[in-house]
Coordinates of N, CA and C in Angstrom, one line a residue:
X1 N 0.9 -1.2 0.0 CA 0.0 0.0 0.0 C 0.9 1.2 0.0
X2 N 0.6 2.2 -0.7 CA 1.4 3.2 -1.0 C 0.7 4.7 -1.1
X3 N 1.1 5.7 -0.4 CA 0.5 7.1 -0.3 C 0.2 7.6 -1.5
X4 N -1.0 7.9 -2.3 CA -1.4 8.2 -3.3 C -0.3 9.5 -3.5
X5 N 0.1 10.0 -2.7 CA 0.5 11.5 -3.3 C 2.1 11.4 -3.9
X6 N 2.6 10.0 -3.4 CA 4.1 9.0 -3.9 C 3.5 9.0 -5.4
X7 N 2.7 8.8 -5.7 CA 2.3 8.8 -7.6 C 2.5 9.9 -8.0
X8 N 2.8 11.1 -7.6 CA 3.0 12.2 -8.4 C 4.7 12.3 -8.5
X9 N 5.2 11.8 -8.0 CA 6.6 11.4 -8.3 C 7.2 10.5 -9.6
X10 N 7.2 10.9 -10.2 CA 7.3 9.5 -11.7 C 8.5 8.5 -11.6
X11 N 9.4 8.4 -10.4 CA 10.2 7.8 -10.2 C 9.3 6.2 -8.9
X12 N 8.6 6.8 -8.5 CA 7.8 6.0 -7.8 C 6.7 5.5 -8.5
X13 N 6.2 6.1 -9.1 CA 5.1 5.6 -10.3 C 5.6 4.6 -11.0
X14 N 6.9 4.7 -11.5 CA 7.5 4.0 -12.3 C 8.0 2.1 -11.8
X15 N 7.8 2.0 -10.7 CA 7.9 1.1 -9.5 C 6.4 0.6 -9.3
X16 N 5.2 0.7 -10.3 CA 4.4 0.1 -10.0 C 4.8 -1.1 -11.8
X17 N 4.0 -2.2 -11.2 CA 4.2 -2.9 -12.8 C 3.6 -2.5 -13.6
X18 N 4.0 -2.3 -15.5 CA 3.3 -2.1 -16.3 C 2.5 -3.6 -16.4
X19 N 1.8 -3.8 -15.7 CA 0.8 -5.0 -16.0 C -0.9 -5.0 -16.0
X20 N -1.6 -5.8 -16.1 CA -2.5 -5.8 -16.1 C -3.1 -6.2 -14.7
X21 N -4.4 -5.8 -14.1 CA -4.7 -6.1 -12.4 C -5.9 -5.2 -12.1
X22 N -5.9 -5.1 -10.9 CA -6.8 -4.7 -10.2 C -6.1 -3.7 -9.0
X23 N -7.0 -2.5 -8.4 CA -6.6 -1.6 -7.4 C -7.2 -1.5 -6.4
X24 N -6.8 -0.9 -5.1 CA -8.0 -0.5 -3.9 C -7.8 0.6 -3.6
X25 N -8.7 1.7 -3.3 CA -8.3 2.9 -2.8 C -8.7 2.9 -1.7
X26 N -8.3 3.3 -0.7 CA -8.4 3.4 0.9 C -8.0 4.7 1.4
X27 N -9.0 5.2 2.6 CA -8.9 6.2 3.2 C -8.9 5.8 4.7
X28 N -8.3 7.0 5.3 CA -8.7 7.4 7.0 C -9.7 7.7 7.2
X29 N -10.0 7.6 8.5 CA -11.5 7.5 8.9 C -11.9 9.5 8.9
X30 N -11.3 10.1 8.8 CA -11.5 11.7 8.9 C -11.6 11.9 7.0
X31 N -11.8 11.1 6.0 CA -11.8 11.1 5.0 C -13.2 10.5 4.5
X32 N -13.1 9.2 5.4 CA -14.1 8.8 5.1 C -15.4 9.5 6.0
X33 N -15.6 9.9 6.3 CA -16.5 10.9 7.4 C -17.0 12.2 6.4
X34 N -15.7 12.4 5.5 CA -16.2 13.9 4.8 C -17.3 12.8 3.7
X35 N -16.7 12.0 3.1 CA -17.4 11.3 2.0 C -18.5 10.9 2.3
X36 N -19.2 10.1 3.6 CA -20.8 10.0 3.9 C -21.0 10.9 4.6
X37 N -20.3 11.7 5.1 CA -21.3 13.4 5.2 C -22.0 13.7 3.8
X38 N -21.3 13.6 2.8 CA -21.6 14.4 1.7 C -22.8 13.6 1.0
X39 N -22.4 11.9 1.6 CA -23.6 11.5 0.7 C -24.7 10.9 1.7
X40 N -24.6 11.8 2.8 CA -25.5 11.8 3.7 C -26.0 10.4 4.0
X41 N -25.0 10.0 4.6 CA -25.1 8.1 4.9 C -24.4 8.6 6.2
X42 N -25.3 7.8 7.6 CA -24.5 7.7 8.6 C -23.5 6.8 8.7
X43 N -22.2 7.0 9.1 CA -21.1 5.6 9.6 C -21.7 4.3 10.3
X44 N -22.3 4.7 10.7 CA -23.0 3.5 11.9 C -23.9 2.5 10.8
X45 N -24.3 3.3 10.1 CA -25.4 1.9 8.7 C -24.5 1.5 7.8
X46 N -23.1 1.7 7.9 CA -22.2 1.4 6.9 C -21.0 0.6 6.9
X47 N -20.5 1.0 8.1 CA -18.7 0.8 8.9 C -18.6 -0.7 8.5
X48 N -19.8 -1.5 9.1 CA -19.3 -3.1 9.5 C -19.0 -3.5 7.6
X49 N -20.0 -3.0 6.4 CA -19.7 -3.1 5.5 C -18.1 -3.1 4.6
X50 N -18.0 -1.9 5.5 CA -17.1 -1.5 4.4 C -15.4 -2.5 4.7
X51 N -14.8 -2.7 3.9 CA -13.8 -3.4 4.1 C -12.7 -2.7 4.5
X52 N -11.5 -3.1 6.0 CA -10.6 -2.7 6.4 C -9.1 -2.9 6.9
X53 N -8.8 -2.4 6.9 CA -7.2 -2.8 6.7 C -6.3 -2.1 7.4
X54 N -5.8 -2.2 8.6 CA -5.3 -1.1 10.0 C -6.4 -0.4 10.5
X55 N -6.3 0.7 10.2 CA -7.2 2.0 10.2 C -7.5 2.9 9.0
X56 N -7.9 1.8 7.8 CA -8.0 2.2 6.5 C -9.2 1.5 6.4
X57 N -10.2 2.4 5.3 CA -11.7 2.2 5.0 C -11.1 1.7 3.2
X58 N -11.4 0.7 2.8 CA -11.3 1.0 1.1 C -12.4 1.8 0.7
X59 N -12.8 2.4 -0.5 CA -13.8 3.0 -0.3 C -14.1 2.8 -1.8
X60 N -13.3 2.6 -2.7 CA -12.9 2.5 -4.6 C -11.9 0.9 -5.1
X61 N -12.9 0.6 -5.8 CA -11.9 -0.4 -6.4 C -12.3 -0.7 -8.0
X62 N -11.2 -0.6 -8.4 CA -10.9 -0.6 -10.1 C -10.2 -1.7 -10.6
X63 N -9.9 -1.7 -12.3 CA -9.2 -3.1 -12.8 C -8.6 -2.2 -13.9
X64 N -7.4 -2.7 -14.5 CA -7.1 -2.2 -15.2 C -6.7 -3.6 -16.4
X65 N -7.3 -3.6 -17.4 CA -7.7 -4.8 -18.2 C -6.9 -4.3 -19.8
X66 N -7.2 -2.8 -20.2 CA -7.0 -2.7 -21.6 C -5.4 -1.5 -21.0
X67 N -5.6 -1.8 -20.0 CA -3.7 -0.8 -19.9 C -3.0 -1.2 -18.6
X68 N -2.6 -1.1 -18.3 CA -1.6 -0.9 -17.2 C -2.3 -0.6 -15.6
X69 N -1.9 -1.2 -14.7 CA -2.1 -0.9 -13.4 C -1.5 0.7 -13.2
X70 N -0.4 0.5 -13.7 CA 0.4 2.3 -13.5 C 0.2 3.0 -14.4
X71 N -0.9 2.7 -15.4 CA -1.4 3.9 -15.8 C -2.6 4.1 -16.0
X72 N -3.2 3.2 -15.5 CA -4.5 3.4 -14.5 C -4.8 4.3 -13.1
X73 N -3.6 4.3 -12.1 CA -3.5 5.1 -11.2 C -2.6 6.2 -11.8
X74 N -1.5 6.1 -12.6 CA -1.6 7.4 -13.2 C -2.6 8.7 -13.5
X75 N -3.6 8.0 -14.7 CA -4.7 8.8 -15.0 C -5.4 9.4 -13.6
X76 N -5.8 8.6 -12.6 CA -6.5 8.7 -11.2 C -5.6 9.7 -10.7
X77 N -3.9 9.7 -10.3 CA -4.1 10.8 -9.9 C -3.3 11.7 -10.5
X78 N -2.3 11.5 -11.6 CA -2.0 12.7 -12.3 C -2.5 13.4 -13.7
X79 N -3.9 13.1 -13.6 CA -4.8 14.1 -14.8 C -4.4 15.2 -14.8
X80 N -4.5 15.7 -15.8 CA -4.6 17.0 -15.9 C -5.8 17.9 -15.4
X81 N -6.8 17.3 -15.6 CA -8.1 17.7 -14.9 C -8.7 19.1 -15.3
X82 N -9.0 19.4 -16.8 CA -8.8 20.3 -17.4 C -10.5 20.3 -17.4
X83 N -11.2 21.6 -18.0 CA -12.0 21.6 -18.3 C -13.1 20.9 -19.6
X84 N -12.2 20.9 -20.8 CA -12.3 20.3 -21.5 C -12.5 18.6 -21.2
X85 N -11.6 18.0 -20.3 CA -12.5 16.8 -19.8 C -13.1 16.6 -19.0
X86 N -13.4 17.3 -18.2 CA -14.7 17.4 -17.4 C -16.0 17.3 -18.6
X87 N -15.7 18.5 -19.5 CA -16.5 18.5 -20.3 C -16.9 17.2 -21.0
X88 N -15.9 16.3 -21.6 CA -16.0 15.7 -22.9 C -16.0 13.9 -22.3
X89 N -16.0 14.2 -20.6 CA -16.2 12.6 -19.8 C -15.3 11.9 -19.9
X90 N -13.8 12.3 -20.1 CA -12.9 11.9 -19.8 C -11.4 11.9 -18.7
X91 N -12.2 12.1 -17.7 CA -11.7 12.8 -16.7 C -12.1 11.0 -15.9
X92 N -11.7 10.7 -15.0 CA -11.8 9.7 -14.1 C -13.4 9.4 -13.7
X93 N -13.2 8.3 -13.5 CA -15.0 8.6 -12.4 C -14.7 8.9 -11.2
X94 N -13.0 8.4 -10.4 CA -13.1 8.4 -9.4 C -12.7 9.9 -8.6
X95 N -12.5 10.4 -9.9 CA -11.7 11.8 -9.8 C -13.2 12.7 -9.9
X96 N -14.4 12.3 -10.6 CA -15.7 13.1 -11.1 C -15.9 12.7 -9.5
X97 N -16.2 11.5 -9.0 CA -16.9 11.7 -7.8 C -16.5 12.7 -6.7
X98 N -14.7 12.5 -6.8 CA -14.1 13.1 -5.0 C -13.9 14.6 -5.4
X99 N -14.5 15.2 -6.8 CA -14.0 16.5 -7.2 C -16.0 17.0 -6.7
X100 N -16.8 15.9 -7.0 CA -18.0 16.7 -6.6 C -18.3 16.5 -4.7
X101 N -17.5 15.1 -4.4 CA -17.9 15.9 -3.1 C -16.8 16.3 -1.9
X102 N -16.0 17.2 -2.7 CA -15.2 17.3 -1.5 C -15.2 19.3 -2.4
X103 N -15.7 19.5 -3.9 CA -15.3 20.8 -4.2 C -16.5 21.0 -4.6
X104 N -17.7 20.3 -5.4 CA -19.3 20.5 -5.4 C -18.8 20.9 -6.5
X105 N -17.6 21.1 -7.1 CA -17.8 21.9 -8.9 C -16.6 20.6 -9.4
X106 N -17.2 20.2 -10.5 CA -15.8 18.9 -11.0 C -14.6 19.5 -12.0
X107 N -14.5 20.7 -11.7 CA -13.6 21.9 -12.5 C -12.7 21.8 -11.6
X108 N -12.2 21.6 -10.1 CA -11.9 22.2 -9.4 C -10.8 20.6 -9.1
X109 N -9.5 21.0 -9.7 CA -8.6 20.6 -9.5 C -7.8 20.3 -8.4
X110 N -7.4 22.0 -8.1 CA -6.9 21.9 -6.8 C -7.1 21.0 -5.4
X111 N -8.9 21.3 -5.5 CA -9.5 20.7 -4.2 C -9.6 18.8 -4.3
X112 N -9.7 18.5 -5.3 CA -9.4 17.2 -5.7 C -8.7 16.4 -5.4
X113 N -7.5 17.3 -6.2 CA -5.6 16.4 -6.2 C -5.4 16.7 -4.3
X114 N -5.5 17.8 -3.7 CA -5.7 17.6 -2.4 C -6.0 16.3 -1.4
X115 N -7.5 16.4 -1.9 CA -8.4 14.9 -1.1 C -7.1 13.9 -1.7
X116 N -7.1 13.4 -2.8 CA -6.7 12.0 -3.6 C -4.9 12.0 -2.7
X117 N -4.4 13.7 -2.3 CA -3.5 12.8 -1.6 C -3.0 12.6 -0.7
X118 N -4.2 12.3 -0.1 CA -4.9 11.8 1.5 C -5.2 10.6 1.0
X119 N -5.5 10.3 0.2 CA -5.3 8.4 -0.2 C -4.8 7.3 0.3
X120 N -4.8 6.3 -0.1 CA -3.5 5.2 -0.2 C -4.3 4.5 -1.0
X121 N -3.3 3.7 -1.6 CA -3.7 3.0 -2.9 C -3.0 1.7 -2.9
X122 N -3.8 0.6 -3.0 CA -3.0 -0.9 -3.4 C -3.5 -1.2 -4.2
X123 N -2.4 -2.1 -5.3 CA -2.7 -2.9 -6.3 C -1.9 -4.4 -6.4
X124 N -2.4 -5.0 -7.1 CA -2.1 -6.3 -7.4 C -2.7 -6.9 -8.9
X125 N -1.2 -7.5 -9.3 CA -0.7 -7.2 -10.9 C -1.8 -9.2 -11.2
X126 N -1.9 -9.5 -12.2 CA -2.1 -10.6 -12.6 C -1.5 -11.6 -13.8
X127 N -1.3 -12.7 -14.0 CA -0.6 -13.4 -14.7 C -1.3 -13.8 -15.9
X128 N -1.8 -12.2 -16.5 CA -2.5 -12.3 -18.1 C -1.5 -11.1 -18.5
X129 N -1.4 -11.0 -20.1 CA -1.4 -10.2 -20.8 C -2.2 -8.9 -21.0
X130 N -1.6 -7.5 -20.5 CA -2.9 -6.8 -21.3 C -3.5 -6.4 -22.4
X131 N -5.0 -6.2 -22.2 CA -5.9 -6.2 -23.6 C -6.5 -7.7 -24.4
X132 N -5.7 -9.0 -23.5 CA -6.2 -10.2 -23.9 C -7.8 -10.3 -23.6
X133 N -8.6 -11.0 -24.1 CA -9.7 -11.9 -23.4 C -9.4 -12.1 -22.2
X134 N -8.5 -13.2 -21.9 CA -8.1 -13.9 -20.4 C -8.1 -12.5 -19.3
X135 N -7.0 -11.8 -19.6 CA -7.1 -10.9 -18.6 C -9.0 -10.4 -18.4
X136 N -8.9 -9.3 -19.3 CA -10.4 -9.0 -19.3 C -11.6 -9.6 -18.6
X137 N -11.6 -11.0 -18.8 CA -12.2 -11.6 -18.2 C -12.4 -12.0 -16.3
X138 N -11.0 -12.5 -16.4 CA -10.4 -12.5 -15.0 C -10.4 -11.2 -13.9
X139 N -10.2 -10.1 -14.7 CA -10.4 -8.7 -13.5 C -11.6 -8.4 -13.7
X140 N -12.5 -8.5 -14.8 CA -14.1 -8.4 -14.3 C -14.4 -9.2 -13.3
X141 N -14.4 -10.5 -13.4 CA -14.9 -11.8 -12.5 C -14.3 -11.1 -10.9
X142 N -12.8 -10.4 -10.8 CA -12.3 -10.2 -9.4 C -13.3 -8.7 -9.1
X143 N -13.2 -7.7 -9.8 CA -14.2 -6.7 -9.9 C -15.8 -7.2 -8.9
X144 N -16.1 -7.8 -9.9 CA -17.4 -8.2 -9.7 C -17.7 -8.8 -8.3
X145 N -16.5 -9.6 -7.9 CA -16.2 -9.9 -6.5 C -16.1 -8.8 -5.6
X146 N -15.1 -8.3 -6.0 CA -15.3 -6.9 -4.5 C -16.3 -6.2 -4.9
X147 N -16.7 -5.9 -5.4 CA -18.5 -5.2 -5.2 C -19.3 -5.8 -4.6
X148 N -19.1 -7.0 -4.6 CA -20.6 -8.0 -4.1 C -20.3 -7.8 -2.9
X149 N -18.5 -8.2 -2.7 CA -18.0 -8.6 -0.9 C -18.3 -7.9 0.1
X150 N -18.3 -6.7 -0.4 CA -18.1 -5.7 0.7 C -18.9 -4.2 -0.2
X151 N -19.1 -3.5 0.8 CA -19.5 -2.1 -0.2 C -18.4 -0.8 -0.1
X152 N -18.4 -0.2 -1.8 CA -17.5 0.1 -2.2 C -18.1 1.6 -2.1
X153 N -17.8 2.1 -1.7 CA -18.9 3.6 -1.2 C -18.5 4.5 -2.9
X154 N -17.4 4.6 -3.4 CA -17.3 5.4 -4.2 C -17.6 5.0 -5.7
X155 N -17.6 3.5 -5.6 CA -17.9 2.7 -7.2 C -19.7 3.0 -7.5
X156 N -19.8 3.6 -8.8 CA -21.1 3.0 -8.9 C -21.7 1.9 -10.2
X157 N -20.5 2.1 -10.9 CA -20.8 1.0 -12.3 C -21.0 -0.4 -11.5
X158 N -21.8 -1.5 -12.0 CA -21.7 -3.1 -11.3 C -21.7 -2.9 -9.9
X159 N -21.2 -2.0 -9.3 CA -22.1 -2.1 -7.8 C -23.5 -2.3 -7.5
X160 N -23.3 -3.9 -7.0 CA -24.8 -4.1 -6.5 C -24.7 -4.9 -5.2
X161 N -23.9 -4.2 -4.5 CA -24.0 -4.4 -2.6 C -25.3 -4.4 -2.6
X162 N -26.3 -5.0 -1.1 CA -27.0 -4.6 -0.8 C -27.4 -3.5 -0.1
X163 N -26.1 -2.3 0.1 CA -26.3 -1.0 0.5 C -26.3 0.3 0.0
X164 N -25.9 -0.3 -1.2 CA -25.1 0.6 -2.0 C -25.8 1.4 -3.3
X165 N -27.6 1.4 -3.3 CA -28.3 1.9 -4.2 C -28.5 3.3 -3.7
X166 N -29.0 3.5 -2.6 CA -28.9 5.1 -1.9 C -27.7 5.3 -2.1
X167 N -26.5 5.1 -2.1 CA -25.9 6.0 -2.0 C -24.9 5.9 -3.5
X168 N -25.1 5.0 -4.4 CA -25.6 5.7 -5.8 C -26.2 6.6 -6.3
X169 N -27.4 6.7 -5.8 CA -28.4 7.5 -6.3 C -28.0 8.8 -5.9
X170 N -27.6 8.7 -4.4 CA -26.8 10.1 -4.0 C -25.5 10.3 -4.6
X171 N -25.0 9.8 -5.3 CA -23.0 10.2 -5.5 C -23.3 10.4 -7.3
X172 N -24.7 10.0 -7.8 CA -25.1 10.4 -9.3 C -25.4 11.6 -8.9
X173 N -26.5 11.7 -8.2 CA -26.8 13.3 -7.8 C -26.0 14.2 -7.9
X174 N -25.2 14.5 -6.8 CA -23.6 15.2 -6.4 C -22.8 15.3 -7.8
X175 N -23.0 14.1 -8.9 CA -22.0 14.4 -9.8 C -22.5 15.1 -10.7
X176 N -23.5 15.0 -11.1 CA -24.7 15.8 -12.1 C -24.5 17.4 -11.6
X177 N -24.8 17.2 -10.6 CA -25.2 18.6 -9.7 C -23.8 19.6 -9.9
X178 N -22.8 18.8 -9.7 CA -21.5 19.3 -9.6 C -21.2 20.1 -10.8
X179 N -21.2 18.8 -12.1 CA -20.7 19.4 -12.9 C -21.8 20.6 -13.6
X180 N -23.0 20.8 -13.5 CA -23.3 22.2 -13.9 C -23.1 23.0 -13.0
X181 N -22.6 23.1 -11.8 CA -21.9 23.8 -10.7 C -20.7 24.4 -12.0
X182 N -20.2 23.3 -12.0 CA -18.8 23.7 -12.9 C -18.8 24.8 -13.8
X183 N -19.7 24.3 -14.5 CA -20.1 25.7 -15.3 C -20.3 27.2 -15.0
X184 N -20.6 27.6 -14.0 CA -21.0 28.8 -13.5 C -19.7 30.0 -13.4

């Protein structure tokens, strides 16, 4: 597990494998507190769900299938985070979600790359090729697993916890809402 904000270093970035895998993003519990403030979920209807690791909440989990594990977390945290992809939806989802609830406008860079690096991030590489079938297949099927396992507060694609529809419904809101914020 490694300090998200070690990725803006390209010497430490460089130290992740170019392979194909799967990620976990994990926060502190004063992180995780701003995130179900925002999406107005008490801790108490949530905590036993969510999966943990010291005193780390995961809260995001991703697969990187058609690229690289390191440039998967690349993109997550050194975007450029321009307006133009905000606009054109190529900006992260996980970067669209923590930009609407920690800055309410998904323009807002600054407040973003901030939160993300208060992060930590693990990954784990797998014994496919990337952009194969096999891979592909294999990190959906693991995907598909940690969504079911536990609830991923920040995922909403294939998230189908049984907790995790309110606070979809809420983290669509927030992003919608956000980005015509953006605009203004």
């Amino acid at each position: 597990m490694l300090k998200a904000s070690n990725l803006r270093n390209k010497t430490e970035l460089q130290k992740i494998p170019a392979a194909a895998g799967y990620y976990k993003w994990w926060c502190e519990k004063a992180e995780l507190d701003v995130i179900l403030n925002a999406l107005d979920v008490k801790p108490v209807d949530v905590q036993q769900a969510i999966e943990r690791k010291d005193n780390l909440y995961c809260v995001y989990v991703g697969i990187a299938a058609k690229e690289s594990v390191r440039a998967r977390l690349n993109w997550h945290v050194n975007d450029k985070h321009t307006a133009s992809r905000v606009n054109n939806g190529t900006l992260s989802t996980l970067r669209q979600s923590i930009s609407s609830i920690v800055a309410k406008k998904q323009y807002d860079k600054e407040a973003t790359d901030a939160f993300i690096d208060k992060l930590y991030v693990e990954w784990f590489c797998i014994d496919s090729p990337i952009k194969f079938a096999e891979a592909k297949a294999k990190l959906y099927s693991v995907e598909r697993n940690l969504l079911f396992d536990r609830l991923r507060i920040l995922n909403i694609q294939d998230n189908h916890h049984p907790l995790a529809e309110p606070i979809k419904f809420k983290l669509k809101m927030l992003r919608k809402n956000s980005k015509l914020n953006a605009k203004e």
